[in-house]
CSV table of C-alpha atoms and ligand atoms in Angstrom, one decimal:
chain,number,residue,atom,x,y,z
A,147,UNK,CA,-27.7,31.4,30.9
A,148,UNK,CA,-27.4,28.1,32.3
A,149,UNK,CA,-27.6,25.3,29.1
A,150,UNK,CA,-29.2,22.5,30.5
A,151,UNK,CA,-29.5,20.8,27.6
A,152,UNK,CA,-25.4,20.9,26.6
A,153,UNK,CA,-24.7,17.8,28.5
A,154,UNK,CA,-25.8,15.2,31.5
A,155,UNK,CA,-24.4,16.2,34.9
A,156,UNK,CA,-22.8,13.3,37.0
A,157,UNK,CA,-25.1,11.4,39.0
A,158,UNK,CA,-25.0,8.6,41.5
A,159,UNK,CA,-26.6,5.6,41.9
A,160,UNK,CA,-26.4,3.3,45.0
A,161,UNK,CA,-25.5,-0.9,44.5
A,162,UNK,CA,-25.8,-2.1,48.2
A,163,UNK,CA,-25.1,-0.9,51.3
A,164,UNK,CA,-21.6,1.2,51.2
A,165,UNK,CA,-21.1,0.8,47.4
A,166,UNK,CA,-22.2,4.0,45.0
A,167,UNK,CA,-21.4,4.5,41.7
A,168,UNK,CA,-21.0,8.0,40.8
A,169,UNK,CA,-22.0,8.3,36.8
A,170,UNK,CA,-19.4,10.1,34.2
A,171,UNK,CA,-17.9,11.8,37.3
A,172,UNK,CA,-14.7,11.7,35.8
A,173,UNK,CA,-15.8,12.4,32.1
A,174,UNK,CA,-14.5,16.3,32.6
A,175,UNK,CA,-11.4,15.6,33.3
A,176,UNK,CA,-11.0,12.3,31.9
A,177,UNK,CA,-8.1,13.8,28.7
A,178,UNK,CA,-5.9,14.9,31.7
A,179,UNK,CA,-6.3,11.5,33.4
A,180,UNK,CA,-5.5,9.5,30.4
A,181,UNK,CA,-2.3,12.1,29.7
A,182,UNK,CA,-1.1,11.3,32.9
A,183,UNK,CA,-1.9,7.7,32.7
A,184,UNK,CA,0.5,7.7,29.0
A,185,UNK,CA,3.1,9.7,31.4
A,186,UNK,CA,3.7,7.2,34.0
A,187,UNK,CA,3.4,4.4,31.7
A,188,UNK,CA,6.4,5.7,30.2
A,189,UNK,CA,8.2,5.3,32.7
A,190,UNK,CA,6.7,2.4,34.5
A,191,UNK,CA,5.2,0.2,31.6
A,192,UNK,CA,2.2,-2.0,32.1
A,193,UNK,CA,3.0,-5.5,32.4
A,194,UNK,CA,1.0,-9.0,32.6
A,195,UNK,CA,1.6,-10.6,36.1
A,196,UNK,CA,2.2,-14.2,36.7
A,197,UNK,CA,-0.2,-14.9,39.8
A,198,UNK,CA,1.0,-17.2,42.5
A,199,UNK,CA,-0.9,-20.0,40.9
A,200,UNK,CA,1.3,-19.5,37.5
A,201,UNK,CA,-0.7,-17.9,35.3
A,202,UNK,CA,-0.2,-14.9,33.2
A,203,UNK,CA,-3.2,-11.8,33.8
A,204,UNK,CA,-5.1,-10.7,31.2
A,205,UNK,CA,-5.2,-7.4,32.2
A,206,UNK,CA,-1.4,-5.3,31.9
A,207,UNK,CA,-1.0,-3.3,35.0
A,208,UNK,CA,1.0,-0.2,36.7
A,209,UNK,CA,1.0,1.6,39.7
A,210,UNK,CA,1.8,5.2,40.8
A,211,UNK,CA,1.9,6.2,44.2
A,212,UNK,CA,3.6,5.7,47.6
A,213,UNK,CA,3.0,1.7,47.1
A,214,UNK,CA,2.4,-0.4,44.3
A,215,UNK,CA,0.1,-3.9,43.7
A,216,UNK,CA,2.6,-6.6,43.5
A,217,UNK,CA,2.5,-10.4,43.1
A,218,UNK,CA,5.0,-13.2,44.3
A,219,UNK,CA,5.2,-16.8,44.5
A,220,UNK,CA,3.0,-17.0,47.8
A,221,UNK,CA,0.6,-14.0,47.0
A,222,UNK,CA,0.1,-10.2,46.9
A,223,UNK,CA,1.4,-7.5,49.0
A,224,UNK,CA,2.2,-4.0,48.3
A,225,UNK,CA,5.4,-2.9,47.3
A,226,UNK,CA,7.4,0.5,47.0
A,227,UNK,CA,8.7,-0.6,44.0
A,228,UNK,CA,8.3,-2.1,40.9
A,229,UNK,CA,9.3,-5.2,40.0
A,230,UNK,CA,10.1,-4.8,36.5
A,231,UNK,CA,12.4,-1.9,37.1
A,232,UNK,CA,13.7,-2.5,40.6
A,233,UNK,CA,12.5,1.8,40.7
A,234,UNK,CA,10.1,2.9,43.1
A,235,UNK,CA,6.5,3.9,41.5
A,236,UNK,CA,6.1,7.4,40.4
A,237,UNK,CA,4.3,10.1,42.5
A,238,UNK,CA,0.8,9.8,42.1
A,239,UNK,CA,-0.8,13.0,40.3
A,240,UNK,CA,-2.5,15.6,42.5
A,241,UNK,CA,-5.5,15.1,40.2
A,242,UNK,CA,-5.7,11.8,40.7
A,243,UNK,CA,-5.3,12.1,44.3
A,244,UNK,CA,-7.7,14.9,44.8
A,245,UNK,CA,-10.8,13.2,42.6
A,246,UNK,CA,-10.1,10.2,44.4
A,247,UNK,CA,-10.8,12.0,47.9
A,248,UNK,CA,-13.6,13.9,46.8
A,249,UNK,CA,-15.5,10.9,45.2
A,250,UNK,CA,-15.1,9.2,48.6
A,251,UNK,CA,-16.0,12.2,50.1
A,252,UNK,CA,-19.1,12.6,48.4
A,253,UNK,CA,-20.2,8.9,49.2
A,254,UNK,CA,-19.7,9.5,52.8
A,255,UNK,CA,-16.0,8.4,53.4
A,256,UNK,CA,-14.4,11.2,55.2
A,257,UNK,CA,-10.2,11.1,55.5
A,258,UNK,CA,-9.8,9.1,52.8
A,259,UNK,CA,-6.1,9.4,52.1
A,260,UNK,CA,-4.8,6.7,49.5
A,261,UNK,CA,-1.1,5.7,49.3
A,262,UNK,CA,-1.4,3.5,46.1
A,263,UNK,CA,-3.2,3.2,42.8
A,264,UNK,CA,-3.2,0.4,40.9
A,265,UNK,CA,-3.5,1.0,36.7
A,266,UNK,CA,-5.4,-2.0,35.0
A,267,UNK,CA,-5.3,-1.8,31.1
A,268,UNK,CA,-8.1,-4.3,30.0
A,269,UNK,CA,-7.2,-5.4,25.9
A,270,UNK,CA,-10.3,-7.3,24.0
A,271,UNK,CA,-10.6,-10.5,25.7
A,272,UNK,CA,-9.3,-9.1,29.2
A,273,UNK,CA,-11.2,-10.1,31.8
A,274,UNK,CA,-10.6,-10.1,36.0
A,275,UNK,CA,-12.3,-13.0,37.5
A,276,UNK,CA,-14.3,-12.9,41.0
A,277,UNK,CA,-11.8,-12.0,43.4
A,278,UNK,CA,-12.1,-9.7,47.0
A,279,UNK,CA,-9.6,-7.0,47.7
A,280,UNK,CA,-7.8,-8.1,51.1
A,281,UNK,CA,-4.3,-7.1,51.1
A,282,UNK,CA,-5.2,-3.8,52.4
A,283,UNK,CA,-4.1,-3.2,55.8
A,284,UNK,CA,-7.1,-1.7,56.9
A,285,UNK,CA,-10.1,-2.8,55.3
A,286,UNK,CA,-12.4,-0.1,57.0
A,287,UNK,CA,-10.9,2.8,54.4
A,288,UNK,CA,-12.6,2.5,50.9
A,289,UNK,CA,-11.8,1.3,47.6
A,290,UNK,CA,-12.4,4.1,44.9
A,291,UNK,CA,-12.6,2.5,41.1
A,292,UNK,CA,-12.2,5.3,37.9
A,293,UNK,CA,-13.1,3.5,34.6
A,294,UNK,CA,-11.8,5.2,31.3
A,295,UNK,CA,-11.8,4.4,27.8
A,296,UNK,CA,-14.3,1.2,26.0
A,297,UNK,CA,-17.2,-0.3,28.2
A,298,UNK,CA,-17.1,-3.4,30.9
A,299,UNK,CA,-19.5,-5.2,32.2
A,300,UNK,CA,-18.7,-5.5,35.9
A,301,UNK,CA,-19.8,-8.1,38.3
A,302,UNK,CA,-20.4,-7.8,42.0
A,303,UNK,CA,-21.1,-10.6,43.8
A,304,UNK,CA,-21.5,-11.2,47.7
A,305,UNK,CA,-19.6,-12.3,50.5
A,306,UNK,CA,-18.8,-16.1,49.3
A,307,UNK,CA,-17.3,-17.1,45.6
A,308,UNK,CA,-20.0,-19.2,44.8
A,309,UNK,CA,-23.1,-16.2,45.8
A,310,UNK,CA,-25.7,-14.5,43.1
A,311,UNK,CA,-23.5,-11.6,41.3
A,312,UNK,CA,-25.1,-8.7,40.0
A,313,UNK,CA,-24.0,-7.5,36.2
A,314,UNK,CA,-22.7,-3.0,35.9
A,315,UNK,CA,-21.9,-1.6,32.5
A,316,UNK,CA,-18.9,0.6,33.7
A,317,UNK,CA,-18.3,3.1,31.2
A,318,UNK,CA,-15.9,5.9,30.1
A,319,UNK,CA,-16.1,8.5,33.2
A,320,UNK,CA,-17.6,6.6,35.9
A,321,UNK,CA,-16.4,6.3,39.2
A,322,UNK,CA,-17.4,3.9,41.8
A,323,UNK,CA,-16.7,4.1,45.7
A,324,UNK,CA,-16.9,0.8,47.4
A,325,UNK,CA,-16.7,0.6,51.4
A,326,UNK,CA,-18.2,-0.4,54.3
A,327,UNK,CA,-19.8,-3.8,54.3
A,328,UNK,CA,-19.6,-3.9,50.8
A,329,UNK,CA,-15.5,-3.9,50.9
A,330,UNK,CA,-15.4,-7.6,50.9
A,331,UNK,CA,-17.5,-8.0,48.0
A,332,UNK,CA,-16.5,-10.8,45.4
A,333,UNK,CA,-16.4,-8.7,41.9
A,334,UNK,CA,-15.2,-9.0,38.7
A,335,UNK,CA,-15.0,-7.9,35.0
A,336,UNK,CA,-16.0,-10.5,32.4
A,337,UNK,CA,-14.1,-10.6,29.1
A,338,UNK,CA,-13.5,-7.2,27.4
A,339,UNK,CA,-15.6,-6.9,24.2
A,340,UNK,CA,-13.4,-5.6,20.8
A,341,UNK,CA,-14.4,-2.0,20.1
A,342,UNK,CA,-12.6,1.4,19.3
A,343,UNK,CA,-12.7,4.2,22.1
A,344,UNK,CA,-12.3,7.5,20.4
A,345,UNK,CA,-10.1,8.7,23.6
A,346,UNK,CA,-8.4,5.3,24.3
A,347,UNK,CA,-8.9,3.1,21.1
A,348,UNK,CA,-8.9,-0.3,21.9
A,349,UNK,CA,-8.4,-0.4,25.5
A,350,UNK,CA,-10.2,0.2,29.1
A,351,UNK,CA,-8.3,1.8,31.7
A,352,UNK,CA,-9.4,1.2,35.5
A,353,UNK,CA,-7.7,3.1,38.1
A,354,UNK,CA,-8.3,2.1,41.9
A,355,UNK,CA,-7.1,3.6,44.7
A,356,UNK,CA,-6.8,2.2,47.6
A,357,UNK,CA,-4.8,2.9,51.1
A,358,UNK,CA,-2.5,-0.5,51.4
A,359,UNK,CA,-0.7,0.3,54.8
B,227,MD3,C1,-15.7,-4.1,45.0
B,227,MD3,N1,-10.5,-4.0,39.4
B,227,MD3,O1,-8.1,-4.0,40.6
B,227,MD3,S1,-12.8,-1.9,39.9
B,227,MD3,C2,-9.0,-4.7,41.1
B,227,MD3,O2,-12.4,-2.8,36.7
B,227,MD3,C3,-10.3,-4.7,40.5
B,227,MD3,O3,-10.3,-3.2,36.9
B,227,MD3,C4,-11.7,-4.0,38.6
B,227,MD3,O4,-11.2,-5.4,40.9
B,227,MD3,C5,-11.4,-3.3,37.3
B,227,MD3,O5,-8.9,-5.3,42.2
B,227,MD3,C6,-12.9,-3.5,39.3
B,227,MD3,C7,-14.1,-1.9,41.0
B,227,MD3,C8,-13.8,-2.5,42.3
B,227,MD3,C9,-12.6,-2.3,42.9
B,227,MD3,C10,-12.4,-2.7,44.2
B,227,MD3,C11,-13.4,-3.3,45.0
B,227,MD3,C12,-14.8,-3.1,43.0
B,227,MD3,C13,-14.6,-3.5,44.3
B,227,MD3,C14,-13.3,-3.7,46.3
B,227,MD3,C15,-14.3,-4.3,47.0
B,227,MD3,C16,-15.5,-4.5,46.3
B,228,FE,FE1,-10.6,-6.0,43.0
């Protein structure tokens, strides 16, 4: 018989026009994400960029997939390979790669097909602050956002820096599709609160995926 008491079911919530968050979709898989996530970070090990400005991230980041998020001294692009290594980024996992589709899918992004996925690791204190996401090559595909491990409070803002932002507790599980007009969004993640994450201890995972070229 069907329990519906044993546990919630994902469920969506829209934030504006193109941006849905899709509650604890991930939560049934979330163990195999966070194996694969140890799994490439064995080989490609999170790192603290220095941004063009000089300053070293909070967050520690990797990438798997065709292209990775990279900085230099003028900016961002994508890159094949990782800096830190001078190897190209592994293969992105089919899991990843199939949720990813199917959380686009099911916010109304058909042919979604991502070529990179960039792996924040927020530590107590971490924060990312109100940026857009422009060095995509086409900004008409979607950004799809999987948060893992302790809580963040997310901000999304508007279209200018300086716009009303609106405050998201992202949590362990929940996935977020962001597209259409809301692609240009300012957003950010204020600083990460100390806690212990019985999955991920002391850390929040964010993947985003993303197609750069
Ligand atoms: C809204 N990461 O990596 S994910 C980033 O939680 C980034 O690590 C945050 O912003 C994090 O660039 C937020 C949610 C997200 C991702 C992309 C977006 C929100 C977005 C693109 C446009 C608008
Ligand atoms: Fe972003």
């Amino acid at each position: 018989m069907l329990d519906l008491f044993s546990g919630e079911a994902p469920w969506s919530e829209t934030l504006a026009d193109g941006a849905q968050v899709q509650r604890r979709r991930a939560l049934a898989v979330a163990d195999e994400l966070l194996a694969n996530i140890d799994a490439i970070a064995k080989l490609n090990p999170f790192y603290h960029r220095i941004t063009p400005g000089g300053h070293r991230m909070s967050v520690a980041m990797t990438n798997c997939g065709d292209f990775g998020w990279a900085t230099h001294a003028r900016g961002y692009h994508y890159s094949r390979q990782d800096q830190n290594s001078a190897q190209n980024w592994p293969a992105m996992p089919a899991l990843f790669y199939s949720l990813a589709v199917a959380a686009a899918e099911e916010a109304g992004f058909t042919g979604f097909n991502p070529d990179a996925c960039l792996i924040n690791r927020y530590e107590p204190g971490a924060r990312m602050t109100l940026h857009q996401d422009k060095d995509e090559k086409d900004l008409r595909q979607p950004v799809v956002s999987i948060s893992l491990g302790l809580p963040a409070i997310f901000q999304f803002g508007g279209f200018e820096r300086d716009a009303a932002t609106q405050r998201i507790l992202l949590e362990h599980g929940d996935i977020v599709v962001w597209g259409g007009s809301s692609r240009l969004r300012y957003h950010g993640v204020l600083p990460l609160k100390a806690d212990i994450h019985p999955q991920c201890g002391a850390f929040r995972y964010n993947l985003t995926f993303r197609r750069a070229f």
